[in-house]
mmCIF file of C-alpha atoms in Angstrom:
data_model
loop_
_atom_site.group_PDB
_atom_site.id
_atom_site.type_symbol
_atom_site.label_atom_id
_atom_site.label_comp_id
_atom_site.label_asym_id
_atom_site.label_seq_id
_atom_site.Cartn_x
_atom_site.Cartn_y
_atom_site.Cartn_z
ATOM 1 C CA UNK A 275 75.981 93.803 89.225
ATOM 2 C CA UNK A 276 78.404 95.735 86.876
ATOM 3 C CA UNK A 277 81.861 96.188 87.344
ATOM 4 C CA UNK A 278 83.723 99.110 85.720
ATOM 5 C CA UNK A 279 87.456 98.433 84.930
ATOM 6 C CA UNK A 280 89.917 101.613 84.205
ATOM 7 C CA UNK A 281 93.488 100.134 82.998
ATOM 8 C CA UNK A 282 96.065 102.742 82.294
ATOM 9 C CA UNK A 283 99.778 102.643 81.478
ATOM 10 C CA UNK A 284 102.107 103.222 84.956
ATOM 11 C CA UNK A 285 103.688 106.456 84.709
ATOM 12 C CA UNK A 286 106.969 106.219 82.999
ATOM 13 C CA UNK A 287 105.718 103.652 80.523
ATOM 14 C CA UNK A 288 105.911 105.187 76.827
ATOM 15 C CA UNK A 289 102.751 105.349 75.289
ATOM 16 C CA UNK A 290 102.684 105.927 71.192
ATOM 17 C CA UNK A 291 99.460 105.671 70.811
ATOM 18 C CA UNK A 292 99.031 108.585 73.014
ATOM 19 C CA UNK A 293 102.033 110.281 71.186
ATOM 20 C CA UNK A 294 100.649 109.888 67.600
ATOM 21 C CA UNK A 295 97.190 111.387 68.792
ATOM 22 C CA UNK A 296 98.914 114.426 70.866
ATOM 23 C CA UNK A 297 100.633 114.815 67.142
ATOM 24 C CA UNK A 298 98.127 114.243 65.153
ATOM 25 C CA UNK A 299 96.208 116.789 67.484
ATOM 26 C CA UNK A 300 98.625 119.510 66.605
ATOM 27 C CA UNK A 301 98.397 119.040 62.681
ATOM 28 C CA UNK A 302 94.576 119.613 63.007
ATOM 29 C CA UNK A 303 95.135 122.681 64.523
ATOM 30 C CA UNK A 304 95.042 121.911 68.629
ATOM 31 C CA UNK A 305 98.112 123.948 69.094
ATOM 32 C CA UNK A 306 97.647 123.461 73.413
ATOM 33 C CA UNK A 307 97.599 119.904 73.752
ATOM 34 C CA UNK A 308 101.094 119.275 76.121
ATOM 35 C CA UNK A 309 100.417 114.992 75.865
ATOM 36 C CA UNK A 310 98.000 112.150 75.562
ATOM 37 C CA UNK A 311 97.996 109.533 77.073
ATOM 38 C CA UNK A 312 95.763 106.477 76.202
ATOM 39 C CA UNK A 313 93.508 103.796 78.783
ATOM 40 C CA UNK A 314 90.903 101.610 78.300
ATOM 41 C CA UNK A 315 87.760 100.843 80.475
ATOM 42 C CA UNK A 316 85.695 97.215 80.048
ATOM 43 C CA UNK A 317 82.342 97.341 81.584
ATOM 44 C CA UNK A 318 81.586 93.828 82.863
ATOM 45 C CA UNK A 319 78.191 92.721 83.386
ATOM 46 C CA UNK A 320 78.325 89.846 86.408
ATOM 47 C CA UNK A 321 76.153 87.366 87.531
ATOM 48 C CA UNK A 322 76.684 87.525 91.379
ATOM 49 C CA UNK A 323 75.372 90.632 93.788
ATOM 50 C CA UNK A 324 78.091 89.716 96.179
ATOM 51 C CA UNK A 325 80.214 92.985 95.654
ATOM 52 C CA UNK A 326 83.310 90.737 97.913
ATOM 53 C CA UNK A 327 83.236 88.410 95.531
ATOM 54 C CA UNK A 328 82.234 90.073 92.623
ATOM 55 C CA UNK A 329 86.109 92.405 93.527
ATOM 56 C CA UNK A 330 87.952 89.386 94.058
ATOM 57 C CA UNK A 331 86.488 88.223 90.867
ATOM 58 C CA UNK A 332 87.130 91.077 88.187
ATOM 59 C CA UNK A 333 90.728 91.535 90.068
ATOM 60 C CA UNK A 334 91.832 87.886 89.398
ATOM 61 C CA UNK A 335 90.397 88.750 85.998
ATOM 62 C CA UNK A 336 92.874 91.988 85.465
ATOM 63 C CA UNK A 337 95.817 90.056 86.488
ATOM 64 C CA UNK A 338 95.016 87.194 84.022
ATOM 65 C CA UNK A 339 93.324 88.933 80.925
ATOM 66 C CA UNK A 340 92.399 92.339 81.421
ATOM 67 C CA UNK A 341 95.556 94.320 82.011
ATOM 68 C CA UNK A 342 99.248 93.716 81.585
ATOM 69 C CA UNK A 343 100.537 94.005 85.315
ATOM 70 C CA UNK A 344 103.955 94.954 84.200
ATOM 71 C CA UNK A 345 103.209 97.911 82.543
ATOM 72 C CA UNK A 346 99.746 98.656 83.482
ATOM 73 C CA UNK A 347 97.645 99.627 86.376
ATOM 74 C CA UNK A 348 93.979 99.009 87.118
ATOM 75 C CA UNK A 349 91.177 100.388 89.313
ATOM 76 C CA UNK A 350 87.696 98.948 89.682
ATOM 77 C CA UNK A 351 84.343 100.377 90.452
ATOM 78 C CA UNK A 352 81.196 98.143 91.353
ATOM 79 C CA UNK A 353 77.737 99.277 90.600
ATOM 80 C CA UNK A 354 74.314 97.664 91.411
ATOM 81 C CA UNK B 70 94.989 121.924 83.142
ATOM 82 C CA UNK B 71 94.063 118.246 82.306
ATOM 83 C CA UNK B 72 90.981 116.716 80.875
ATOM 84 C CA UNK B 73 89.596 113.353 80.728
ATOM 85 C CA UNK B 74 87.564 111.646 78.079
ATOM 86 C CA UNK B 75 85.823 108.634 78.351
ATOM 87 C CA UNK B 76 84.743 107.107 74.707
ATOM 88 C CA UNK B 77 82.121 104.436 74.658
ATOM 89 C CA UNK B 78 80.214 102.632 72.170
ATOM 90 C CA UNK B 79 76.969 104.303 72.361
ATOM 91 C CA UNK B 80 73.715 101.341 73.398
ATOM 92 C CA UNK B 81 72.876 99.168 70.921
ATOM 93 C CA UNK B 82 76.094 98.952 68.485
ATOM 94 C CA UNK B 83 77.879 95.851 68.364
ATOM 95 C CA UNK B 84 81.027 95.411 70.549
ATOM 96 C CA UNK B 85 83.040 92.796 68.697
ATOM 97 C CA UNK B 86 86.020 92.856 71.280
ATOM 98 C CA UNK B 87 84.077 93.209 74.288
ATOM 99 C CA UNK B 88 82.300 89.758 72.926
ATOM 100 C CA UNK B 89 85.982 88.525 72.362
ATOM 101 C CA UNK B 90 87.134 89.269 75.694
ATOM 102 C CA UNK B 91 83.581 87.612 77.585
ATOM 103 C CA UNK B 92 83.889 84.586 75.819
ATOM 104 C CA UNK B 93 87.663 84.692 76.978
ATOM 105 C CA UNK B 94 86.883 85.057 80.666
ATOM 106 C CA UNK B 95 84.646 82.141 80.214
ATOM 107 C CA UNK B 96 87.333 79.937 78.742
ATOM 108 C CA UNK B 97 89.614 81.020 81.660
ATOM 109 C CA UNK B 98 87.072 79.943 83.956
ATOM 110 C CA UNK B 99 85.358 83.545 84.809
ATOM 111 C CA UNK B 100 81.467 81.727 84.582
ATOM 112 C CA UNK B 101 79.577 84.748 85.962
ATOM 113 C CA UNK B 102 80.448 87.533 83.171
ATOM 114 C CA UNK B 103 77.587 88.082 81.403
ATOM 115 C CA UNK B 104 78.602 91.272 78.682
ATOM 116 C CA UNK B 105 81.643 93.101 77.834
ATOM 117 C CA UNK B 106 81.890 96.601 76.563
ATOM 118 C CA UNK B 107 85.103 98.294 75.962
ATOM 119 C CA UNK B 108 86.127 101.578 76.064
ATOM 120 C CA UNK B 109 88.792 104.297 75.875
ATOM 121 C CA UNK B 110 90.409 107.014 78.183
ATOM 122 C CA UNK B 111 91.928 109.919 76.992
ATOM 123 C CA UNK B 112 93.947 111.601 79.562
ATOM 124 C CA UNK B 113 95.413 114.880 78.011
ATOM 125 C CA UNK B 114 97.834 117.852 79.691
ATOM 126 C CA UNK B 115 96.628 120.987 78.049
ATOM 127 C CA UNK B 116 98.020 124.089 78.418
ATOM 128 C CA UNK B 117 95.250 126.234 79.168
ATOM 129 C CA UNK B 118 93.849 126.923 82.528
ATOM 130 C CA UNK B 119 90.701 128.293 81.531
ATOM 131 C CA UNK B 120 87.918 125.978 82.290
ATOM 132 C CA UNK B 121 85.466 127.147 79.647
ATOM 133 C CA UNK B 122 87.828 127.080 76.854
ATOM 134 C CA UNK B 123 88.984 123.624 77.922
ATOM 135 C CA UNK B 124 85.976 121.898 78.196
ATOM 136 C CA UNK B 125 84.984 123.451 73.824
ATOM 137 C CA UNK B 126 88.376 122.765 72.881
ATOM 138 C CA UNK B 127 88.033 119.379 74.229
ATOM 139 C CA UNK B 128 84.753 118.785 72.273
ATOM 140 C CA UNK B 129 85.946 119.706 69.272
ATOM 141 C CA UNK B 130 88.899 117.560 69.439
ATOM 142 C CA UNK B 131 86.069 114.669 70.114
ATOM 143 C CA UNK B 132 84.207 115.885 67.124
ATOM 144 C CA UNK B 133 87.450 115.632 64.816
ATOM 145 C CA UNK B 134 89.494 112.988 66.058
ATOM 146 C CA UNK B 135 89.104 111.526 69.891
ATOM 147 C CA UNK B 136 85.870 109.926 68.980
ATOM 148 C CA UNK B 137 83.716 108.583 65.995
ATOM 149 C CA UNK B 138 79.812 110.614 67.219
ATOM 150 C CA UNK B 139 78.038 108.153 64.705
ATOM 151 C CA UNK B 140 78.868 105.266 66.920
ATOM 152 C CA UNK B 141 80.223 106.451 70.487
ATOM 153 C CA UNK B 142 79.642 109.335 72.896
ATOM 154 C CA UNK B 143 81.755 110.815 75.203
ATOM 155 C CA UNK B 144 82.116 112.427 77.818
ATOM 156 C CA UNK B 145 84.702 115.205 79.256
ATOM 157 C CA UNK B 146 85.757 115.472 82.669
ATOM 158 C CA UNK B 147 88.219 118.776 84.049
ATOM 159 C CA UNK B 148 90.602 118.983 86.337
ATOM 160 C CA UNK B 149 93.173 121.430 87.493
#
């Protein structure tokens, strides 16, 4: 099954990447952009078709690899 | 009004990081994770409210800067 992963800075976090784009947004003319802010998504490809398992799974993998729990939260979607 | 984009690496280009982070899993002891892609989120505050104009401003920000169309789509979700 596939597993969709969104991780996304917690609100309050400062994000520069997100900053820089916003800016470099206004220079090329985007004069109503108010701020960016910046996530990622991994798309996992898993072996199992247990969808308990296969959450369990990709959230022990968020804690450990995928996201930064400090300053970053996650949500998950499971496919077929 | 805020809008969403979702960048991925479009079928069949090569996902360096996404192989990084598999073979990663599997050293942390993830065995079922067959691929990896990876992705990015743009969440932006605009200051428009009008839907229409949002959603071709958007795309031309995509065009220019948010995304690289040789290589990834995209794709452009609204919200109030």
């Amino acid at each position: 099954m596939k597993a969709r992963v969104h991780v996304t800075l917690k609100p309050g976090v400062v994000d520069p990447e997100g900053a820089a784009i916003a800016r470099s947004l206004g220079r090329l003319g985007f004069g109503g952009v108010e701020a960016v802010r910046v996530g990622k998504v991994f798309e996992l490809a898993l072996a199992t078709s247990d969808t308990d398992a296969a959450r369990a799974e990709v959230e022990a993998m968020c804690e450990k690899l995928l996201a930064n729990p400090v300053i970053q939260s996650y949500r998950i979607e499971l496919a077929d």
